[in-house]
Short mmCIF file of N, CA and C in Angstrom, two decimals:
data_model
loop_
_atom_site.label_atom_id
_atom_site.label_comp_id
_atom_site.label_asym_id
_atom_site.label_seq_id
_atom_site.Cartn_x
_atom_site.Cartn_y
_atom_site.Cartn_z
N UNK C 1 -0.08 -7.90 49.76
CA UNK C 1 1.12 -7.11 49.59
C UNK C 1 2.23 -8.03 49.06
N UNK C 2 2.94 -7.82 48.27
CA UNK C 2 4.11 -8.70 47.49
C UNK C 2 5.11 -8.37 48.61
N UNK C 3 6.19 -9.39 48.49
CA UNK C 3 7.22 -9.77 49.26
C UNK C 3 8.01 -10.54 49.74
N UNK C 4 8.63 -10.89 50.23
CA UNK C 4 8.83 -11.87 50.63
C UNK C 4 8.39 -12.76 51.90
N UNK C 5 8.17 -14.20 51.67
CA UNK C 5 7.24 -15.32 52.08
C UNK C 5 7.89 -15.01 53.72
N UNK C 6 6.97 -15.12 54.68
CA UNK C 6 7.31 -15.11 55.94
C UNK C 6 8.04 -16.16 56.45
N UNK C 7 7.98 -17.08 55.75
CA UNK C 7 9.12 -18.39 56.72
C UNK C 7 10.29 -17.56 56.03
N UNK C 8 10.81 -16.90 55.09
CA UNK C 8 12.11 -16.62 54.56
C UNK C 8 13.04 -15.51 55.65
N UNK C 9 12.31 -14.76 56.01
CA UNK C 9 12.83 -14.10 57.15
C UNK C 9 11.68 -13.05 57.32
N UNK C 10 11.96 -12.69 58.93
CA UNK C 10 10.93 -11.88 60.02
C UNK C 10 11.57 -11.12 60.95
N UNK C 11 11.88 -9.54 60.56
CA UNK C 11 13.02 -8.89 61.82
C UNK C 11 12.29 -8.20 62.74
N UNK C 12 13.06 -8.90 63.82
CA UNK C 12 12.41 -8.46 65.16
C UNK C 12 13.40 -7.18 65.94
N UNK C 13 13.11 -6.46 66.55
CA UNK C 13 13.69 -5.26 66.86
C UNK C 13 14.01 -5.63 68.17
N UNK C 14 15.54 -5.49 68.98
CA UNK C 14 15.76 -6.36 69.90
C UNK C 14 16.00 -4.69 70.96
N UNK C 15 15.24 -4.60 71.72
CA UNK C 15 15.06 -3.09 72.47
C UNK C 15 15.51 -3.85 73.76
N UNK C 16 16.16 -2.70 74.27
CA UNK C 16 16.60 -3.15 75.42
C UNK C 16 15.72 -3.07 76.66
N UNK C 17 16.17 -3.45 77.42
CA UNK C 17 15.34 -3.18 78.65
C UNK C 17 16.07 -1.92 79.34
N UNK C 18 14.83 -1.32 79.69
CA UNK C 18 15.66 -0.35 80.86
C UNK C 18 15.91 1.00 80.41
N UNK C 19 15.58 1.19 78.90
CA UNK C 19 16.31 1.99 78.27
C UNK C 19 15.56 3.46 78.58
N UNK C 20 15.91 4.59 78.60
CA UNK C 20 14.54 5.49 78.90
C UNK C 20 14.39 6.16 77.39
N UNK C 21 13.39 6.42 77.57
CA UNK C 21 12.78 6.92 75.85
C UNK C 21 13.29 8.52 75.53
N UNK C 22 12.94 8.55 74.29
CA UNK C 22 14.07 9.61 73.67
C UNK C 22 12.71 10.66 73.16
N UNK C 23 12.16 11.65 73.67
CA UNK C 23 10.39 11.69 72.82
C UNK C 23 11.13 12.89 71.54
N UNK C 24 10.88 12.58 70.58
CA UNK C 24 10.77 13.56 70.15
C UNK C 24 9.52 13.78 69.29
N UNK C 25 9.61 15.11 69.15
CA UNK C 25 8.21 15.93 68.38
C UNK C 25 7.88 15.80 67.02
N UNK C 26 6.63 16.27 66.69
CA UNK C 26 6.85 16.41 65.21
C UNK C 26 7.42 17.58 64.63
N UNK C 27 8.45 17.11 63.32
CA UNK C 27 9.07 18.49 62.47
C UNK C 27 8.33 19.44 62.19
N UNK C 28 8.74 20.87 61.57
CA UNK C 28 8.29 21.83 61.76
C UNK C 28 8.40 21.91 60.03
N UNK C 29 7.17 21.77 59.05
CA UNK C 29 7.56 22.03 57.59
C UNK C 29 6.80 23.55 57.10
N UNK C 30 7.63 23.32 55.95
CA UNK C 30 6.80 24.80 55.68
C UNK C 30 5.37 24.52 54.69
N UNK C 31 4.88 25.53 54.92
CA UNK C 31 3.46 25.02 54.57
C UNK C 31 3.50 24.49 53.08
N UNK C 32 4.25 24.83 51.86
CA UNK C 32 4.52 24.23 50.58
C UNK C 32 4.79 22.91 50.61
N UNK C 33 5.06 22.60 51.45
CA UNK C 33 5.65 20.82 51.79
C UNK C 33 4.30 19.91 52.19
N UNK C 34 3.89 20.82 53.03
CA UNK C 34 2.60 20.23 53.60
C UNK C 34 2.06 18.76 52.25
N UNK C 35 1.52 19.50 51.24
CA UNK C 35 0.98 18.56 49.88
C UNK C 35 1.50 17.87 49.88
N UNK C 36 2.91 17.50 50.19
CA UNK C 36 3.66 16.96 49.12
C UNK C 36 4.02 15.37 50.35
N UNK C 37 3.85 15.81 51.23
CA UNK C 37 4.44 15.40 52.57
C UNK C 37 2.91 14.35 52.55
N UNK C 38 2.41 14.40 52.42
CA UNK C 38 0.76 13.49 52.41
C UNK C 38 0.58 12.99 50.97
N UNK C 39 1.55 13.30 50.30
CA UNK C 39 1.44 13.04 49.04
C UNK C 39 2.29 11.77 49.40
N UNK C 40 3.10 11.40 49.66
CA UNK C 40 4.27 10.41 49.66
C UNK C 40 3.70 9.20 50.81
N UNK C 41 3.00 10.15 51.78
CA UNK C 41 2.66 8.98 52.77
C UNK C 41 1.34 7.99 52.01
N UNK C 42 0.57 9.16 51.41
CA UNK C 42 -0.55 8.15 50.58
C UNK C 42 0.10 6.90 49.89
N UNK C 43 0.99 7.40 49.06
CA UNK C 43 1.47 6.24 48.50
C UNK C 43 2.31 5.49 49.32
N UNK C 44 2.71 5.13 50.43
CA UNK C 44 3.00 4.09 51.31
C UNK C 44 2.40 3.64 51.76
N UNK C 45 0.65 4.11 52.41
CA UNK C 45 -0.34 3.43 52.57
C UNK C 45 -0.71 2.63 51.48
N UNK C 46 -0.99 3.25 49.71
CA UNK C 46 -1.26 2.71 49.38
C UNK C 46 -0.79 1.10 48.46
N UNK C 47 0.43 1.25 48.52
CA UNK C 47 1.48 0.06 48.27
C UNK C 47 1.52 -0.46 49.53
N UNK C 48 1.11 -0.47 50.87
CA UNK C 48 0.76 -1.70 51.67
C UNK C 48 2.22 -1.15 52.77
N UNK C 49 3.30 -0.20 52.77
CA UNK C 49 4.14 -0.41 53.19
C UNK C 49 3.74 0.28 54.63
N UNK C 50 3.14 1.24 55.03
CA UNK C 50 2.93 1.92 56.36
C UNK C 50 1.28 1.17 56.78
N UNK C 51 1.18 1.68 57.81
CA UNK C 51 -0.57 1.97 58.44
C UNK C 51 -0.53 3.09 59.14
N UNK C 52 -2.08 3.54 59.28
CA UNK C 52 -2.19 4.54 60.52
C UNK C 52 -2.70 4.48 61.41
N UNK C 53 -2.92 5.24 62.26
CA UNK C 53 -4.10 5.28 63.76
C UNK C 53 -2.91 3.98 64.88
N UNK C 54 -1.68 4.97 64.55
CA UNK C 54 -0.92 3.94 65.42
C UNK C 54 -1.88 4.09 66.88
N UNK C 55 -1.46 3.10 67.97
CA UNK C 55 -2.16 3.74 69.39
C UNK C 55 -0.95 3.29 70.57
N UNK C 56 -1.00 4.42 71.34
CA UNK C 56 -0.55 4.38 72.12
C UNK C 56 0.91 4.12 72.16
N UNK C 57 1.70 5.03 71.40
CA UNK C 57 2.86 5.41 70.65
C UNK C 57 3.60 6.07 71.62
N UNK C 58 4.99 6.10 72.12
CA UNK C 58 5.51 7.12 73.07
C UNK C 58 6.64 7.61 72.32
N UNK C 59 6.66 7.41 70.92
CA UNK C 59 7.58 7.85 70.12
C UNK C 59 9.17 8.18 70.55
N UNK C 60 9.65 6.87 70.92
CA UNK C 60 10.72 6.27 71.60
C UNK C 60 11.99 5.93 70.56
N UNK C 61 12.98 6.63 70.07
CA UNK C 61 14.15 5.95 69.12
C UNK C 61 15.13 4.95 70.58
N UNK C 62 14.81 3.85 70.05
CA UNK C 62 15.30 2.96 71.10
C UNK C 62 16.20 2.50 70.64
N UNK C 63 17.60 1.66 71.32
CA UNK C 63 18.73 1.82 70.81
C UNK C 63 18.57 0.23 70.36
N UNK C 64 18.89 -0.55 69.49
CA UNK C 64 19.30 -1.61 69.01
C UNK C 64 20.19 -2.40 69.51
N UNK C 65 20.29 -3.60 69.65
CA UNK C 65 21.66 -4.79 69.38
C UNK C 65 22.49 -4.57 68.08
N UNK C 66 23.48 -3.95 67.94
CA UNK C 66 24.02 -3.90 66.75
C UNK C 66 25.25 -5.85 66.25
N UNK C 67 24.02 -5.84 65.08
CA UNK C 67 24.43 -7.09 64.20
C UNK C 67 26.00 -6.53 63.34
N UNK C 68 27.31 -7.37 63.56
CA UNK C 68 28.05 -7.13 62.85
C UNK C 68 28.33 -8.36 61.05
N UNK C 69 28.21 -7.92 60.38
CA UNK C 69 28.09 -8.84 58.86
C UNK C 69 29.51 -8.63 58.24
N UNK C 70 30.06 -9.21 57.33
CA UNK C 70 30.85 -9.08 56.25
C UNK C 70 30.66 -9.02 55.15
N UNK C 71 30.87 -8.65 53.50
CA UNK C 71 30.61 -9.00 52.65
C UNK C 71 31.88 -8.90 52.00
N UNK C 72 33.03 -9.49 51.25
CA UNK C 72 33.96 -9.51 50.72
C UNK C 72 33.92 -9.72 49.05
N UNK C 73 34.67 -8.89 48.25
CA UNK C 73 34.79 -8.31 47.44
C UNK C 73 35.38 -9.94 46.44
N UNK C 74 34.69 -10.85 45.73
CA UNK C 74 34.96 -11.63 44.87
C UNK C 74 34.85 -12.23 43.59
N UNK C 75 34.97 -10.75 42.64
CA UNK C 75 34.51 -10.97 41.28
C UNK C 75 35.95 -11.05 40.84
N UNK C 76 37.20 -11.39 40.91
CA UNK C 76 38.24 -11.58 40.52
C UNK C 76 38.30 -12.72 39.75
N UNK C 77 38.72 -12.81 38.47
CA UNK C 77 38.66 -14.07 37.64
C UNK C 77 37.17 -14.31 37.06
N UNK C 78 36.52 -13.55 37.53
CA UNK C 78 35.03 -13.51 36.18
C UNK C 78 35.36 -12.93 35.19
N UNK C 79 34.83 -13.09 33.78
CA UNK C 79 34.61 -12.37 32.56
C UNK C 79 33.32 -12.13 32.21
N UNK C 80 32.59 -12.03 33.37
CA UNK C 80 31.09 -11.52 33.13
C UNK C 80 30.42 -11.37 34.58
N UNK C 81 30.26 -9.78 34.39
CA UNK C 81 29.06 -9.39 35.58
C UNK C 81 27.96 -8.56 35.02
N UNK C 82 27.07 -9.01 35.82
CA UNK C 82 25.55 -8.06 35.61
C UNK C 82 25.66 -7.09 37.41
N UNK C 83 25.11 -6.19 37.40
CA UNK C 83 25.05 -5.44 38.57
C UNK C 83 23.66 -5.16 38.48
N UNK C 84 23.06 -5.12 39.53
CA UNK C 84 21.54 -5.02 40.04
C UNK C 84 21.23 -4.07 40.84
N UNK C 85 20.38 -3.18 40.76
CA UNK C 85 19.97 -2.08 42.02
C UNK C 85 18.49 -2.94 42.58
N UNK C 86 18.37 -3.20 43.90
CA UNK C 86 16.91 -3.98 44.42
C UNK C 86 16.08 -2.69 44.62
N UNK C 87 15.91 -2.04 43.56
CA UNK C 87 13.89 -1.02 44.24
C UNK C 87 13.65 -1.59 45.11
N UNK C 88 13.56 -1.08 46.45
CA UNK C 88 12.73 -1.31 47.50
C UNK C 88 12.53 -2.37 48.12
N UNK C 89 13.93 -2.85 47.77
CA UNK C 89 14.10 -4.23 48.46
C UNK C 89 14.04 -4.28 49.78
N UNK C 90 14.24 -3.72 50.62
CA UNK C 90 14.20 -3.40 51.85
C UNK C 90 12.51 -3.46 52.96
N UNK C 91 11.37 -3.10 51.73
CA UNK C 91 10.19 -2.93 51.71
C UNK C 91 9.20 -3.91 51.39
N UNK C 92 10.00 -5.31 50.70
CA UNK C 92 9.96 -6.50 50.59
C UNK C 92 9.74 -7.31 51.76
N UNK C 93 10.54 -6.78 53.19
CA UNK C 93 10.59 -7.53 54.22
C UNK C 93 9.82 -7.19 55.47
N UNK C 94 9.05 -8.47 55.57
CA UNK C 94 7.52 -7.68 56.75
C UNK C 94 8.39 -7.44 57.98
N UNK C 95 7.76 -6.26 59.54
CA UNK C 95 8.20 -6.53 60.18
C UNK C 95 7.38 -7.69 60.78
N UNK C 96 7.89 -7.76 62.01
CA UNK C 96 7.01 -8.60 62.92
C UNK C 96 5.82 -7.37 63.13
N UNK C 97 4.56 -7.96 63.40
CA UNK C 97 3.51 -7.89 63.77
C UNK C 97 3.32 -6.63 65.46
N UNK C 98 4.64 -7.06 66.11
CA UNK C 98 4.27 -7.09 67.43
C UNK C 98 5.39 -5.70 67.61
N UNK C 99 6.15 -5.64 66.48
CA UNK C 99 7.02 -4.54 66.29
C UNK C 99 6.93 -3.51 65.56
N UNK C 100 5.91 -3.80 64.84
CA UNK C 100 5.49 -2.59 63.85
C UNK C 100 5.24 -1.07 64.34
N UNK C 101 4.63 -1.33 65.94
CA UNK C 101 4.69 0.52 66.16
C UNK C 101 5.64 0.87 66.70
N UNK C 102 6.99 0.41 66.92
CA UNK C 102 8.08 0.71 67.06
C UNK C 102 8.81 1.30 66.65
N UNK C 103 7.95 1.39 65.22
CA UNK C 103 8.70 2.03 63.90
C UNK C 103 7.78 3.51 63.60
N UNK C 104 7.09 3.67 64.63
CA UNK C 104 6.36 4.58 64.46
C UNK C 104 7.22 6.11 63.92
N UNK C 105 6.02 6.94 62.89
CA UNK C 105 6.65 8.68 62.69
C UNK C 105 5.70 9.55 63.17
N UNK C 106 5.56 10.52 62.94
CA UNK C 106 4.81 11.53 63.02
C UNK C 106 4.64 12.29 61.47
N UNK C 107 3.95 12.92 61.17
CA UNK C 107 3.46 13.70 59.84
C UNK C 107 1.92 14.63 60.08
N UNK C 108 2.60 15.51 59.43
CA UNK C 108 1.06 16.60 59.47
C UNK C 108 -0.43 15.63 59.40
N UNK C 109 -0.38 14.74 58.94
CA UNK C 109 -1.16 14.53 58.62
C UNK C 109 -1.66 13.31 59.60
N UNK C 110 -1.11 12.79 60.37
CA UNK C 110 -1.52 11.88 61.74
C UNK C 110 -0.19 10.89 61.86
N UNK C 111 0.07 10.26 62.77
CA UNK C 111 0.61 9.28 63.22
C UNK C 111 0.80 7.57 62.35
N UNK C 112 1.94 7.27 62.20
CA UNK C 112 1.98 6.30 60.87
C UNK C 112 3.18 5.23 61.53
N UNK C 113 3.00 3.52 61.79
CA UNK C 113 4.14 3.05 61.04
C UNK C 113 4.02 2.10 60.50
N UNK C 114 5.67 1.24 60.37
CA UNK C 114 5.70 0.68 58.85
C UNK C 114 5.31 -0.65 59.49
N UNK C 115 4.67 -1.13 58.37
CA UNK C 115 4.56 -3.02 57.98
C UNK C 115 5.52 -3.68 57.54
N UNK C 116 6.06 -2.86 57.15
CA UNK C 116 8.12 -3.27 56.14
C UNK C 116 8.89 -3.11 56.82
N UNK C 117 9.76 -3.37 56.94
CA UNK C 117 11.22 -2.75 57.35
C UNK C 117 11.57 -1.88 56.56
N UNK C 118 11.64 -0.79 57.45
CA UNK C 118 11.85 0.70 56.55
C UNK C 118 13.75 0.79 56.56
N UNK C 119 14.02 1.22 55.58
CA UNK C 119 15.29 1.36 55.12
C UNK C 119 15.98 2.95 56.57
N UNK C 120 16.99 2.18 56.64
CA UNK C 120 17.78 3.17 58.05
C UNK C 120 17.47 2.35 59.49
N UNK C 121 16.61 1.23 59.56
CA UNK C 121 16.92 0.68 60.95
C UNK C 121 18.34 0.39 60.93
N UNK C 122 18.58 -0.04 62.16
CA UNK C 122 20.56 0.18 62.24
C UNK C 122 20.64 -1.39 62.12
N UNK C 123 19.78 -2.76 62.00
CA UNK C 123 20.05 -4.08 61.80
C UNK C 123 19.13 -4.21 60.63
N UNK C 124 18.97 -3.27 59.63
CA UNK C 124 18.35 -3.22 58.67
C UNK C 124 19.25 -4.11 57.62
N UNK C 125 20.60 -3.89 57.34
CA UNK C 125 21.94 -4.50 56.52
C UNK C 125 22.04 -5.69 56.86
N UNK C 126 21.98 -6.13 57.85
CA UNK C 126 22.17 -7.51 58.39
C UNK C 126 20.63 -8.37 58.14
N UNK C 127 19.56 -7.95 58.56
CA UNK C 127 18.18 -8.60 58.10
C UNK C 127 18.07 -8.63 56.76
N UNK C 128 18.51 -8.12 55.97
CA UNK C 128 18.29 -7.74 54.34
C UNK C 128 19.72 -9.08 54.09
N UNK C 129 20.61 -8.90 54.05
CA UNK C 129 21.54 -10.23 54.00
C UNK C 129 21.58 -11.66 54.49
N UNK C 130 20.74 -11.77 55.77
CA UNK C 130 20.12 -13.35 56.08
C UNK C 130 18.69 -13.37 54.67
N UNK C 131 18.52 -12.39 54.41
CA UNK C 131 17.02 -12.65 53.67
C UNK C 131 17.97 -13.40 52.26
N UNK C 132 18.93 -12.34 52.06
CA UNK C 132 19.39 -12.82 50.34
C UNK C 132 20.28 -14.21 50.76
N UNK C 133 21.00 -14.72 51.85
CA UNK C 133 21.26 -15.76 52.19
C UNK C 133 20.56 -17.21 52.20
N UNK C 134 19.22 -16.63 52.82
CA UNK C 134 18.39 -17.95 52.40
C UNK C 134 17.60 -17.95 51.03
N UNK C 135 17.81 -16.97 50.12
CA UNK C 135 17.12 -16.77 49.14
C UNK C 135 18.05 -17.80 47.93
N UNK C 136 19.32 -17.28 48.16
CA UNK C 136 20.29 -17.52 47.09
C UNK C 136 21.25 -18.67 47.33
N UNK C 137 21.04 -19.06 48.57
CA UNK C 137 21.49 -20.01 49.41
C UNK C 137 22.63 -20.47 48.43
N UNK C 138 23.04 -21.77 48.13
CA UNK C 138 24.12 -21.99 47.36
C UNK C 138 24.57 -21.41 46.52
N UNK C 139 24.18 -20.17 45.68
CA UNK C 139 24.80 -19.48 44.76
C UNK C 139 25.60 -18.26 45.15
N UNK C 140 25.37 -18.01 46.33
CA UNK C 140 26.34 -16.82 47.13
C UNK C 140 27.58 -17.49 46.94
N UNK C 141 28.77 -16.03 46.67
CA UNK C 141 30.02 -16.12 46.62
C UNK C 141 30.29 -17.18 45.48
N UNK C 142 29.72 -17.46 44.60
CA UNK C 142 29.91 -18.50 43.48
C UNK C 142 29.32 -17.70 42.13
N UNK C 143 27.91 -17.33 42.35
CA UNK C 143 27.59 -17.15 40.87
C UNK C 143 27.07 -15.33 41.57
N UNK C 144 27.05 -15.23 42.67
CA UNK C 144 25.82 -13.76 43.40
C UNK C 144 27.21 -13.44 44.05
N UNK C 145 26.87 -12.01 44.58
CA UNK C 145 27.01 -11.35 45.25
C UNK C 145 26.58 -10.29 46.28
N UNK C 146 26.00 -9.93 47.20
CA UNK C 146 24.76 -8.95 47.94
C UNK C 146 25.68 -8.25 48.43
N UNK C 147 24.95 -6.92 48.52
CA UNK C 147 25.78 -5.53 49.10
C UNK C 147 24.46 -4.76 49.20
N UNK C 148 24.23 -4.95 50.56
CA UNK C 148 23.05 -3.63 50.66
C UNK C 148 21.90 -4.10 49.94
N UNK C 149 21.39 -2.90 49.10
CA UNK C 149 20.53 -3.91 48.38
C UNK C 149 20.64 -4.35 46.39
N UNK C 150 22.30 -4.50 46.51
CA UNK C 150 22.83 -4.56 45.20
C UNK C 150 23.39 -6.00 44.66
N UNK C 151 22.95 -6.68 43.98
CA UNK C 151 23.19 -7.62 43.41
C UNK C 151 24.20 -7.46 42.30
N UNK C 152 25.49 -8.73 42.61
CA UNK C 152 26.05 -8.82 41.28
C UNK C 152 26.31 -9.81 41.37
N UNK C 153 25.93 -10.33 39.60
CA UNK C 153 25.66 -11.71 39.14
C UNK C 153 27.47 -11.80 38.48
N UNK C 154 27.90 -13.06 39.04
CA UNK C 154 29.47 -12.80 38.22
C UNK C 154 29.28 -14.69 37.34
N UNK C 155 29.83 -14.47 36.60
CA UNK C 155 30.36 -15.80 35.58
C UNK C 155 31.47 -15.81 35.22
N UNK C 156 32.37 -17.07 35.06
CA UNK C 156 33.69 -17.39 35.39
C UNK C 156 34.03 -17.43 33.85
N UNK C 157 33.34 -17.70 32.71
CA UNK C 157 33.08 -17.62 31.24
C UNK C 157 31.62 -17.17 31.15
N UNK C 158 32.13 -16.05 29.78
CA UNK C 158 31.03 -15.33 29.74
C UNK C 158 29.47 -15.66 28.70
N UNK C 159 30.00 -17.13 28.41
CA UNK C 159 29.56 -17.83 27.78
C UNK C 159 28.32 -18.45 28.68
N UNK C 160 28.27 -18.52 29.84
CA UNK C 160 27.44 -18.84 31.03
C UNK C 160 26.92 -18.02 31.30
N UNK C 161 27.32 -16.83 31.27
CA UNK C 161 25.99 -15.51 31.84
C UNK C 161 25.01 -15.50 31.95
N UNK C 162 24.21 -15.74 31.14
CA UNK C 162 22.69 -15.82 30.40
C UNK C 162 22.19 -16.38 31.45
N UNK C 163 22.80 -18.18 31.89
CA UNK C 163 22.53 -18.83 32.31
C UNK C 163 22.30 -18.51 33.90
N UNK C 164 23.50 -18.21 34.46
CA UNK C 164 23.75 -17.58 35.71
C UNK C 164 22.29 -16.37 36.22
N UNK C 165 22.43 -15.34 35.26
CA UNK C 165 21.18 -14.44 35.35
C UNK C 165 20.12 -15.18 35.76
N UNK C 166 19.78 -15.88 34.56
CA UNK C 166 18.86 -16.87 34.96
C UNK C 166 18.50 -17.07 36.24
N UNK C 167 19.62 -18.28 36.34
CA UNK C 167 19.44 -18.62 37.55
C UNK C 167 18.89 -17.78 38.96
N UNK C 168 19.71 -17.06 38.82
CA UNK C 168 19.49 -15.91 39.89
C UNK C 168 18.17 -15.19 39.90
N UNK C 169 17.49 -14.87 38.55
CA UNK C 169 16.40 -14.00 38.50
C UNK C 169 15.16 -15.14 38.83
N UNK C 170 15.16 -16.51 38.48
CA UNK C 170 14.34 -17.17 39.11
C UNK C 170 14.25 -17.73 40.61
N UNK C 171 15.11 -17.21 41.45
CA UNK C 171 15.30 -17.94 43.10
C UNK C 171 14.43 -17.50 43.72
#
């Protein structure tokens, strides 16, 4: 599965103790959805991002440690930006091993969770920003910028751009 290298970062889901579980059921679709609904999960099995035959699942939304981050706004005095959307950048990042059915869903079609960090955990923003932190390491707030999962490449002369891109698209 492509992604990023496991020493780069590994989010662990920090559940509390004590907490009592929340069960909820599976949704109620209408049968036109049904296809379409196994249609989407195939392809997350088959790009590596879910598994199935979770076991022994109590289908628990457990409440998180909420991570607080900053990101501040510093393209002032560039004459050159590129802006980036990350596809599935989020899907890039394994969970832990030991947390993966934590992330468990439900679907007509059996019981599923992710191998990725699925986009909407609530320390999802903060794990995705230590990742581009050690990725881009000295070029943050200089030549990068991260927001979510949006990259912008800034240059101070636009005569450097090229270069900058560069840089950035090879880290």
């Amino acid at each position: 599965m492509p992604g990023l290298d496991l020493k780069v970062v590994v989010p662990h889901l920090s559940v509390k103790k004590g907490t009592r579980p929340i069960k909820q059921g599976q949704g109620r679709f209408r049968p036109e959805l049904i296809p379409l609904i196994e249609g989407e999960v195939n392809k997350l099995i088959e790009v590596g991002f879910i598994r199935g035959q979770v076991s022994h699942v109590d289908f628990q939304h457990r409440p998180c440690k909420k991570e607080k981050w900053t990101n501040s706004n510093a393209t002032t005095g560039h004459e050159a930006l590129s802006f980036m959307d990350g596809l599935s950048r989020y899907n890039q990042i394994r969970m832990a091993p030991r947390d993966e059915e934590l992330t468990a869903f439900r679907t007509p079609k059996g019981i599923y969770c992710y191998k990725v960090m699925p986009f909407g955990l609530k320390n999802a923003g903060a794990t995705h920003q230590r990742a581009m932190q050690k990725i881009f390491d000295n070029m943050l707030h200089k030549n990068v910028e991260c927001y979510v999962d949006d990259l912008v490449v800034k240059s101070k002369k636009r005569e450097n751009h090229f270069h900058d891109l560069r840089k950035v698209l090879n880290a």
